[in-house]
Short mmCIF file of C-alpha atoms in Angstrom, two decimals:
data_model
loop_
_atom_site.label_atom_id
_atom_site.label_comp_id
_atom_site.label_asym_id
_atom_site.label_seq_id
_atom_site.Cartn_x
_atom_site.Cartn_y
_atom_site.Cartn_z
CA MET A 1 94.00 -92.68 76.14
CA SER A 2 92.77 -93.66 73.07
CA LEU A 3 89.09 -94.06 71.61
CA ASN A 4 87.44 -96.86 69.77
CA VAL A 5 85.90 -96.21 66.47
CA VAL A 6 82.51 -97.07 66.38
CA HIS A 7 80.52 -98.76 63.58
CA LYS A 8 76.88 -98.38 62.93
CA ARG A 9 74.72 -99.93 60.19
CA ILE A 10 71.24 -101.00 59.88
CA ALA A 11 69.95 -104.44 59.27
CA PRO A 12 68.61 -104.03 55.80
CA SER A 13 65.38 -105.19 54.93
CA ALA A 14 63.23 -105.83 51.77
CA THR A 15 60.10 -103.92 52.93
CA ASP A 16 61.93 -100.71 53.94
CA THR A 17 60.60 -99.23 50.37
CA VAL A 18 59.62 -95.80 49.56
CA THR A 19 56.77 -96.25 46.56
CA ASN A 20 53.77 -94.86 44.92
CA THR A 21 54.70 -91.00 46.01
CA THR A 22 55.65 -88.00 44.41
CA SER A 23 56.47 -86.63 48.49
CA GLU A 24 59.88 -86.68 49.68
CA THR A 25 59.43 -89.45 51.79
CA ALA A 26 61.84 -90.80 54.58
CA PHE A 27 62.93 -94.75 54.48
CA VAL A 28 61.71 -96.30 57.86
CA LYS A 29 65.53 -97.39 58.84
CA THR A 30 67.87 -94.84 60.26
CA LEU A 31 70.82 -94.24 61.89
CA SER A 32 70.46 -93.05 65.91
CA PHE A 33 72.54 -90.62 67.76
CA PRO A 34 72.17 -90.28 71.86
CA ALA A 35 72.01 -87.03 73.19
CA GLN A 36 75.80 -85.11 73.77
CA VAL A 37 77.15 -88.32 71.90
CA PHE A 38 79.37 -86.33 69.72
CA ARG A 39 82.13 -83.98 70.98
CA VAL A 40 84.23 -81.40 68.81
CA GLY A 41 86.35 -83.08 66.71
CA ASP A 42 84.57 -86.03 65.78
CA LYS A 43 84.66 -87.55 61.93
CA VAL A 44 81.46 -89.04 60.52
CA VAL A 45 81.97 -90.73 57.41
CA GLY A 46 79.14 -93.18 55.89
CA ARG A 47 77.54 -94.56 52.49
CA ALA A 48 73.69 -95.19 52.11
CA ARG A 49 72.95 -97.34 49.26
CA ALA A 50 69.19 -97.41 47.22
CA THR A 51 68.14 -99.99 45.08
CA ILE A 52 65.67 -99.46 42.08
CA VAL A 53 63.24 -102.51 42.70
CA ASP A 54 60.87 -101.09 39.83
CA ALA A 55 60.65 -98.10 37.69
CA ASN A 56 57.61 -97.28 35.60
CA SER A 57 58.31 -96.03 32.45
CA THR A 58 60.69 -92.89 32.54
CA ASP A 59 59.83 -91.71 35.99
CA THR A 60 62.67 -90.19 38.09
CA PHE A 61 64.19 -91.22 41.46
CA ALA A 62 65.88 -88.76 43.79
CA PHE A 63 67.54 -89.58 46.78
CA LYS A 64 68.98 -87.29 49.44
CA VAL A 65 70.61 -88.16 53.11
CA TYR A 66 70.06 -85.66 56.43
CA LEU A 67 71.23 -85.46 59.95
CA GLY A 68 68.22 -84.08 61.79
CA PRO A 69 65.99 -84.66 64.80
CA THR A 70 64.59 -88.04 65.07
CA ALA A 71 60.96 -86.94 64.74
CA SER A 72 61.78 -85.58 61.82
CA PRO A 73 65.07 -85.28 59.84
CA THR A 74 64.58 -84.11 56.87
CA THR A 75 64.35 -80.59 58.97
CA GLY A 76 68.06 -80.93 59.42
CA LEU A 77 71.29 -80.58 57.89
CA LEU A 78 71.12 -82.13 53.85
CA LEU A 79 74.80 -84.28 54.12
CA VAL A 80 74.52 -85.15 50.07
CA ASP A 81 71.73 -85.60 47.27
CA SER A 82 71.42 -87.14 44.05
CA THR A 83 70.19 -85.82 40.88
CA ALA A 84 67.16 -87.15 39.43
CA TYR A 85 67.69 -90.72 37.94
CA ASP A 86 65.72 -92.00 35.20
CA ALA A 87 66.01 -95.12 36.30
CA ALA A 88 65.87 -98.72 35.31
CA ASP A 89 64.82 -101.52 37.39
CA ASN A 90 67.36 -102.86 39.55
CA ASP A 91 69.49 -99.94 39.39
CA VAL A 92 71.94 -98.87 42.31
CA VAL A 93 72.38 -95.62 43.58
CA SER A 94 74.80 -94.87 46.41
CA LEU A 95 75.28 -91.65 48.30
CA ASP A 96 78.56 -91.05 50.24
CA PHE A 97 78.97 -88.74 52.93
CA ASP A 98 81.07 -86.82 55.42
CA PHE A 99 81.10 -84.70 58.45
CA GLU A 100 82.91 -83.27 61.37
CA VAL A 101 81.60 -81.62 64.29
CA THR A 102 82.78 -78.20 64.67
CA ALA A 103 81.01 -76.89 67.21
CA ILE A 104 78.46 -78.29 69.76
CA GLY A 105 75.43 -77.14 71.42
CA ALA A 106 71.63 -76.31 71.20
CA GLY A 107 70.16 -75.69 67.28
CA SER A 108 71.93 -73.27 65.32
CA THR A 109 74.98 -73.45 68.15
CA ALA A 110 76.06 -76.87 66.42
CA SER A 111 77.78 -76.52 63.23
CA PHE A 112 79.46 -79.60 61.20
CA THR A 113 82.04 -79.43 57.87
CA GLY A 114 81.73 -81.88 55.75
CA GLY A 115 80.28 -82.96 51.98
CA GLY A 116 79.15 -85.89 49.76
CA LEU A 117 78.82 -87.65 46.52
CA SER A 118 76.06 -89.39 44.75
CA TYR A 119 76.36 -92.06 41.82
CA ARG A 120 74.43 -94.59 39.93
CA ASP A 121 75.72 -97.93 38.75
CA ALA A 122 76.76 -98.60 35.14
CA GLN A 123 77.80 -94.35 35.39
CA THR A 124 81.22 -93.28 34.43
CA ALA A 125 81.02 -90.25 36.35
CA VAL A 126 79.65 -88.95 39.35
CA SER A 127 76.36 -87.28 39.64
CA LYS A 128 76.39 -84.83 42.06
CA THR A 129 78.73 -83.38 45.15
CA ARG A 130 77.89 -81.52 48.11
CA SER A 131 80.55 -79.51 50.30
CA PHE A 132 79.34 -77.45 53.24
CA ALA A 133 81.29 -75.70 55.81
CA LYS A 134 80.31 -74.40 59.10
CA ALA A 135 76.56 -75.73 58.60
CA THR A 136 74.12 -75.24 61.42
CA ASP A 137 70.83 -75.59 61.77
CA ALA A 138 67.76 -74.86 64.46
CA GLN A 139 66.52 -78.38 64.33
CA VAL A 140 70.47 -79.79 64.69
CA SER A 141 71.37 -79.83 68.30
CA THR A 142 73.65 -82.15 69.98
CA PHE A 143 72.17 -82.18 72.96
CA ALA A 144 69.05 -84.06 71.63
CA ASP A 145 68.84 -87.19 69.90
CA LEU A 146 69.72 -87.33 66.01
CA VAL A 147 69.59 -89.40 63.21
CA ILE A 148 70.77 -90.07 59.84
CA ALA A 149 67.50 -91.01 57.71
CA VAL A 150 67.60 -91.17 53.75
CA THR A 151 64.97 -89.59 51.62
CA CYS A 152 63.38 -90.96 48.44
CA THR A 153 61.78 -88.45 46.08
CA GLN A 154 59.43 -89.94 42.72
CA SER A 155 58.81 -87.61 40.16
CA VAL A 156 55.61 -89.63 39.40
CA GLN A 157 52.97 -91.19 41.60
CA SER A 158 52.62 -95.17 40.79
CA THR A 159 52.48 -97.91 41.98
CA GLY A 160 55.36 -99.18 39.49
CA ASN A 161 57.68 -96.94 41.34
CA ILE A 162 59.48 -98.76 44.19
CA ALA A 163 62.73 -97.89 45.79
CA ARG A 164 64.61 -100.13 49.01
CA LEU A 165 67.05 -98.92 51.07
CA ASP A 166 69.87 -101.53 51.06
CA GLN A 167 72.71 -100.02 53.13
CA LEU A 168 73.29 -97.25 55.42
CA ASP A 169 76.25 -97.10 57.69
CA CYS A 170 78.87 -95.10 59.12
CA LEU A 171 82.18 -95.05 61.05
CA ILE A 172 82.61 -92.36 63.64
CA PHE A 173 86.26 -91.32 64.38
CA PRO A 174 86.31 -90.24 67.79
CA ALA A 175 88.24 -86.47 68.08
CA ASN A 176 91.81 -86.87 69.45
CA PRO A 177 91.75 -86.68 73.53
CA SER A 178 94.92 -84.72 73.24
CA GLU A 179 93.87 -81.94 70.75
#
């Protein structure tokens, strides 16, 4: 018996923006995973892409991607983050991530192994890499609904700082049922 690869993605929205704040703020659009959907051996590969619509002066923008509970995703596992970019208008930041489910269960029992990298357009190298092995978190339970969410933190509170989430998608490769 073979299981299908699943593709999940958001429908981008011109209004899904983070602006005028120095607090880490989640974009509205997330990828949802219902309780008990993950099995040991499932692999998730994904990408988030944000555009700096407007950048005030030399203010910086930093992005993160989390796997966490629906109500508060930033309390969950950090999958990938970027450096703080001194961005220009219309710069694009991409964050690639992957993880494997290594154990299922309640918070601090479910575990994941993976990593990610981030980069900005016009750069010649990856800006930041992240790797984690057998990561657990008290807030991440495979018995509860989970989401993958993207956040933005801006260095200065200014109406001239606007970031928009343009892509968030992933492929879920199911565990081999014969293993």
